[in-house]
mmCIF file of C-alpha atoms in Angstrom:
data_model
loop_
_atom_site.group_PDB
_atom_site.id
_atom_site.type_symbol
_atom_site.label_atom_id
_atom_site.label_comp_id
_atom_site.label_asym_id
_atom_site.label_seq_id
_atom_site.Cartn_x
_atom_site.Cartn_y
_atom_site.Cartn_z
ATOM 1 C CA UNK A 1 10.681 -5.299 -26.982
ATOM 2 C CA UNK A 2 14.085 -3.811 -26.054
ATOM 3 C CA UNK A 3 13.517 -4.053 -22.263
ATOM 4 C CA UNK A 4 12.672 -8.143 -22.815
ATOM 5 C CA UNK A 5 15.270 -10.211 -21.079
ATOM 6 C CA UNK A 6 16.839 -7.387 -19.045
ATOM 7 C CA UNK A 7 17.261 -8.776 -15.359
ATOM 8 C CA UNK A 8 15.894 -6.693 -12.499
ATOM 9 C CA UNK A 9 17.527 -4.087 -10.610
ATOM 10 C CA UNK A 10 19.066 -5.852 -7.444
ATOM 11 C CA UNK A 11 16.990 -4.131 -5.211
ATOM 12 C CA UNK A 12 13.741 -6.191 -6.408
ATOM 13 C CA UNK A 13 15.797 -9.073 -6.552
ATOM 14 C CA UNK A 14 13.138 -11.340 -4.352
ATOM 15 C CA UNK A 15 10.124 -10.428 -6.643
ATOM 16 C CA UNK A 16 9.054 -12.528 -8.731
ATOM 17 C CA UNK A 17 9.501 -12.743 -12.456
ATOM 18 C CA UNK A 18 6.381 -12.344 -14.343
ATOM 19 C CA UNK A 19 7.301 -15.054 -16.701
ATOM 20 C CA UNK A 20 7.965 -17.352 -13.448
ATOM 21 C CA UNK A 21 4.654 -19.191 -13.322
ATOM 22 C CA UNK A 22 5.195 -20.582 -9.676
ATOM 23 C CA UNK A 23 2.397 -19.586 -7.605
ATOM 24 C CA UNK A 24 4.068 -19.549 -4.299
ATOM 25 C CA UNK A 25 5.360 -16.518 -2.940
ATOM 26 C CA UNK A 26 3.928 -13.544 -0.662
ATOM 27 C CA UNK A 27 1.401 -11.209 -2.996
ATOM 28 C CA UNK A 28 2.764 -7.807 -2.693
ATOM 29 C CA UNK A 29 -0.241 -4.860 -3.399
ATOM 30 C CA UNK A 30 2.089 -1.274 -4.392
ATOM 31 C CA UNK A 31 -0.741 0.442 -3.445
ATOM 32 C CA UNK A 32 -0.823 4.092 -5.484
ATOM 33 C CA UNK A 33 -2.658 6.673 -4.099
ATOM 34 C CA UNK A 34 -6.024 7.676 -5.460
ATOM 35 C CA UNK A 35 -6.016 4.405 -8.277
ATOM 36 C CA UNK A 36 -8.627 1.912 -6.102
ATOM 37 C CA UNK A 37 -6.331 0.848 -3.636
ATOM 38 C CA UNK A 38 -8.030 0.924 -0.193
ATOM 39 C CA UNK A 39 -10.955 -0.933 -2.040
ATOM 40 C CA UNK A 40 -8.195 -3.685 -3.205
ATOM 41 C CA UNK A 41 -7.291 -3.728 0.397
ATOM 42 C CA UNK A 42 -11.266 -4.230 1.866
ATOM 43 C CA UNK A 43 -11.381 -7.018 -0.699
ATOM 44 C CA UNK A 44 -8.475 -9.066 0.355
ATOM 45 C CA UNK A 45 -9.438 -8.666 3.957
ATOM 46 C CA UNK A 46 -12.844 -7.938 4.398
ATOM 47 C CA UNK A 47 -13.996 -10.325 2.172
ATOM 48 C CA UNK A 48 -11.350 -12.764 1.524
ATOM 49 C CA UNK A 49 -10.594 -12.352 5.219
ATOM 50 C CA UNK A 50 -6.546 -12.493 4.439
ATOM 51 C CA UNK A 51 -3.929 -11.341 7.359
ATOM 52 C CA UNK A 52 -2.264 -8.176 5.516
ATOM 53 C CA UNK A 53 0.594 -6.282 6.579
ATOM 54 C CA UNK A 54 -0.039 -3.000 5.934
ATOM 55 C CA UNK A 55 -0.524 0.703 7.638
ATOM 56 C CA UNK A 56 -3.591 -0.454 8.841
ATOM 57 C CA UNK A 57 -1.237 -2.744 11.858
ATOM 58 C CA UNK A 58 -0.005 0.390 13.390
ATOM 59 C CA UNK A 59 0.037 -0.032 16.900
ATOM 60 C CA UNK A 60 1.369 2.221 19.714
ATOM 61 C CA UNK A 61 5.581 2.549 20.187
ATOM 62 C CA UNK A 62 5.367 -0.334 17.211
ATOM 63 C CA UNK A 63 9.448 0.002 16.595
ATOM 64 C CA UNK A 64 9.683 -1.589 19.984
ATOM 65 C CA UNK A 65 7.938 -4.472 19.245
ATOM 66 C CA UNK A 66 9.993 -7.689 19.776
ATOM 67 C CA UNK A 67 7.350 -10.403 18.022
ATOM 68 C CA UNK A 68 5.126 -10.363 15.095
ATOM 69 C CA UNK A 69 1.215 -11.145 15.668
ATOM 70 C CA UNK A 70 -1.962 -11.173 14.129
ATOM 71 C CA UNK A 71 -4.217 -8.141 15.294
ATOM 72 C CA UNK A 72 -7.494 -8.350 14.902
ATOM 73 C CA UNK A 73 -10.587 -5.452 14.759
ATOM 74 C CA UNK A 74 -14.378 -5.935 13.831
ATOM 75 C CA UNK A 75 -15.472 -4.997 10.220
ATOM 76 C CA UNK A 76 -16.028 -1.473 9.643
ATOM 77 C CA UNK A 77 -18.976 -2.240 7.319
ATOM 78 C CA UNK A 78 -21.284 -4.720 7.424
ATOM 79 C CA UNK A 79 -21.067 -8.515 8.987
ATOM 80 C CA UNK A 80 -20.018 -9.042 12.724
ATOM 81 C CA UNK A 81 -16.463 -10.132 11.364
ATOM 82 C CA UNK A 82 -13.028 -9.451 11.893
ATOM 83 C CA UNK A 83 -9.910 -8.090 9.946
ATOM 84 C CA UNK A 84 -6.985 -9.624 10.481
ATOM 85 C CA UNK A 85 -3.274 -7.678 10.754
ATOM 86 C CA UNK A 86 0.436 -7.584 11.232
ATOM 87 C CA UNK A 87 1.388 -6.002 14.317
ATOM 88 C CA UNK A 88 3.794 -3.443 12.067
ATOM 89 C CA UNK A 89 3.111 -0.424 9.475
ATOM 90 C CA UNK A 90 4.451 -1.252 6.013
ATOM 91 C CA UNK A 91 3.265 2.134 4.884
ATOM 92 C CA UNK A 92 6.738 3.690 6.820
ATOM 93 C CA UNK A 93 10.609 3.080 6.188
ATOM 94 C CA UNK A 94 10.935 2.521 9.968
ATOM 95 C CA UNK A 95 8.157 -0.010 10.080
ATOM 96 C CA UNK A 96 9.530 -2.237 6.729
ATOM 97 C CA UNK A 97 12.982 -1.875 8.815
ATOM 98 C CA UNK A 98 11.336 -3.624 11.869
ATOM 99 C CA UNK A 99 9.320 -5.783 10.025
ATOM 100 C CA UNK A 100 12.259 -7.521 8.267
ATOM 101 C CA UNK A 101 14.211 -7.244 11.393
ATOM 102 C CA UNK A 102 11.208 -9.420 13.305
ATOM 103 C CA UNK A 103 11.680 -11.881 9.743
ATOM 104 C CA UNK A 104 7.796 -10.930 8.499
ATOM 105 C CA UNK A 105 8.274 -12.579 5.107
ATOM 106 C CA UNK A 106 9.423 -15.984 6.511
ATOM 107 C CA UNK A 107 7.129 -16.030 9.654
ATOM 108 C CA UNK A 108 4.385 -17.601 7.978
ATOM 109 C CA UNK A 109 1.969 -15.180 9.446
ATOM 110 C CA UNK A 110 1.126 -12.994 6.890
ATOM 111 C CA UNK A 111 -1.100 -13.781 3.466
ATOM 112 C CA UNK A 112 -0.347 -10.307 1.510
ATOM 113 C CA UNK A 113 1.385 -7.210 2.297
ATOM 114 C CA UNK A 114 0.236 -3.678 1.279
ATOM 115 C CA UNK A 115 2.668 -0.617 0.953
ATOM 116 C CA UNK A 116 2.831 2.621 -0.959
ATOM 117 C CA UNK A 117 6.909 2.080 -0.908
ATOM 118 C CA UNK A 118 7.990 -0.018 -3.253
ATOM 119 C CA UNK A 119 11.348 0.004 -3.503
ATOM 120 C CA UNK A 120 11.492 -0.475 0.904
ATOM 121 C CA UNK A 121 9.429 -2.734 0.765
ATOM 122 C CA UNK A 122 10.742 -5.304 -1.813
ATOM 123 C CA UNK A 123 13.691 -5.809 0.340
ATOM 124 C CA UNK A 124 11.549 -7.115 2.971
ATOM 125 C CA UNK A 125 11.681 -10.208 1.184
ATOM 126 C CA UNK A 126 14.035 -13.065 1.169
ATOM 127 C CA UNK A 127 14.821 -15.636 -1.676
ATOM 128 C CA UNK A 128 12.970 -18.423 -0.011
ATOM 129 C CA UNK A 129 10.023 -16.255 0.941
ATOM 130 C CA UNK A 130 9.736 -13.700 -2.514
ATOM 131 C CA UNK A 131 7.225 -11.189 -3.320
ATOM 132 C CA UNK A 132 4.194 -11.275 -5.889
ATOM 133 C CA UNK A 133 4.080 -7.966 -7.233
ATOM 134 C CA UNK A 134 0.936 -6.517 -8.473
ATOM 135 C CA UNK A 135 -0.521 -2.852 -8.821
ATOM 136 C CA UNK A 136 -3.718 -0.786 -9.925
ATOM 137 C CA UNK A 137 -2.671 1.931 -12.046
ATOM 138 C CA UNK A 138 -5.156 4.963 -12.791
ATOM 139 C CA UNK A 139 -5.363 7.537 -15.430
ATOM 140 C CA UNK A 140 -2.925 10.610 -14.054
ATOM 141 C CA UNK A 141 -5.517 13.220 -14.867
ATOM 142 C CA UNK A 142 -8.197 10.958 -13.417
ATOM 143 C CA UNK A 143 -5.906 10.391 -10.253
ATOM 144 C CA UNK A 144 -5.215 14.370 -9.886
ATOM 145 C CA UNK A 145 -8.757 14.969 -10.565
ATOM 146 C CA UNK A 146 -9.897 12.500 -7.476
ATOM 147 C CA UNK A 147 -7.240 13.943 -5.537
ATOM 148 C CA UNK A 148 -8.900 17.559 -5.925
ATOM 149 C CA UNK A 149 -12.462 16.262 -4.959
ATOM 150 C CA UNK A 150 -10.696 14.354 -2.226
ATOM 151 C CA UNK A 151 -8.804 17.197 -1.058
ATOM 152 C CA UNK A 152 -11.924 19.494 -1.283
ATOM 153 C CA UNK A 153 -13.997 17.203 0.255
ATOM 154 C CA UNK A 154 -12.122 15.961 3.330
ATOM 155 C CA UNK A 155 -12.932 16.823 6.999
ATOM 156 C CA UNK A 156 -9.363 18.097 7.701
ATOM 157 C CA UNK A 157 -8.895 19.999 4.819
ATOM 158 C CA UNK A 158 -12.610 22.034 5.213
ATOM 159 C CA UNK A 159 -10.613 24.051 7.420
ATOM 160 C CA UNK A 160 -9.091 26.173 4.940
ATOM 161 C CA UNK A 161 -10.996 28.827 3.247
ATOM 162 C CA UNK A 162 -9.031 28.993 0.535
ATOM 163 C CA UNK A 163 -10.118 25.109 -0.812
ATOM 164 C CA UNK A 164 -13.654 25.707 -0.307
ATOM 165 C CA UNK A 165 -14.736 27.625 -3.631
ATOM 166 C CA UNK A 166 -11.590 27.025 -5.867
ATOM 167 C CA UNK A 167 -11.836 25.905 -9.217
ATOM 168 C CA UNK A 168 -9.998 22.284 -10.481
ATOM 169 C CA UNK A 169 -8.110 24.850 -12.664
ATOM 170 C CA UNK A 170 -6.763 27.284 -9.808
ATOM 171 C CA UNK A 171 -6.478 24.651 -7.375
ATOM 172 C CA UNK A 172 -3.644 22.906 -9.910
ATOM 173 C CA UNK A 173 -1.849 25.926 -10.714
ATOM 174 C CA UNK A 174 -2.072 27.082 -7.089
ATOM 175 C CA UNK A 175 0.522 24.067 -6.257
ATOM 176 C CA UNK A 176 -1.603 22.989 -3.059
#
């Protein structure tokens, strides 16, 4: 109740209001690690089949990049589709730099951005073209406990002998 009516920081000053019940606006997914985001992000492409800026738009020497466009690769899973996205990487500083540079939020291109960075990110967008902010948020024990099995169970990580039999316990006060 104290923190009602408080404006926002300036830095999110093109994201929406929650109160504001326009619907226009550019949905903006803060994607946190480990909480169900990369399934939020198959959903709004795979199946929805929206053009997301994201990490997933990397492309090679993408900070010298002079136009925004509309990559597209077949479906990982299932269907002979496509996903559709923005030629940049939101998931990096450098890439939310170029992206604003090449005017993503006004170009009319993109139908929802993704980013783990989201105070970067929010600048991105302009007063005319805002942001829609929305999140997942997870349990922090239940994220640090999917972290472990994720760390423990990853390719890259199976590597390292000293992952392979550790305990949830030791692994947490280890500080991997």
């Amino acid at each position: 109740e104290k923190y009602r009516g408080l404006p926002i920081p300036s830095a999110y000053k093109h994201l929406a209001e929650v109160s504001d019940v326009d619907t226009s606006g550019i949905p903006f997914f803060w994607h946190l690690p480990r909480s169900g985001g990369s399934t939020v992000r198959d959903l709004l492409t795979d199946c929805y089949g929206l053009v997301m800026a994201t990490g997933q738009g990397k492309v090679p020497n993408d900070l010298s990049i002079t136009a925004l466009k509309v990559l597209e690769r077949p479906l990982v899973v299932g269907g002979n589709g496509t996903v559709k996205f923005i030629n940049v990487d939101v998931y990096t500083k450098e890439g939310i730099e170029k992206a604003k540079q090449l005017g993503l939020a006004s170009s009319g291109l993109v139908d929802v951005v993704s980013s783990r960075l989201l105070l970067e990110t929010s600048t991105m967008f302009t007063a005319d073209h805002f942001g829609r902010l929305f999140t997942i948020f997870r349990h922090p024990i239940h994220r640090a406990v999917s972290t472990f099995h994720f760390v423990q169970d990853t390719v890259w990580r199976r590597n390292r002998n000293d992952l392979a039999d550790i305990s949830i316990e030791e692994y947490f006060k280890s500080g991997s």
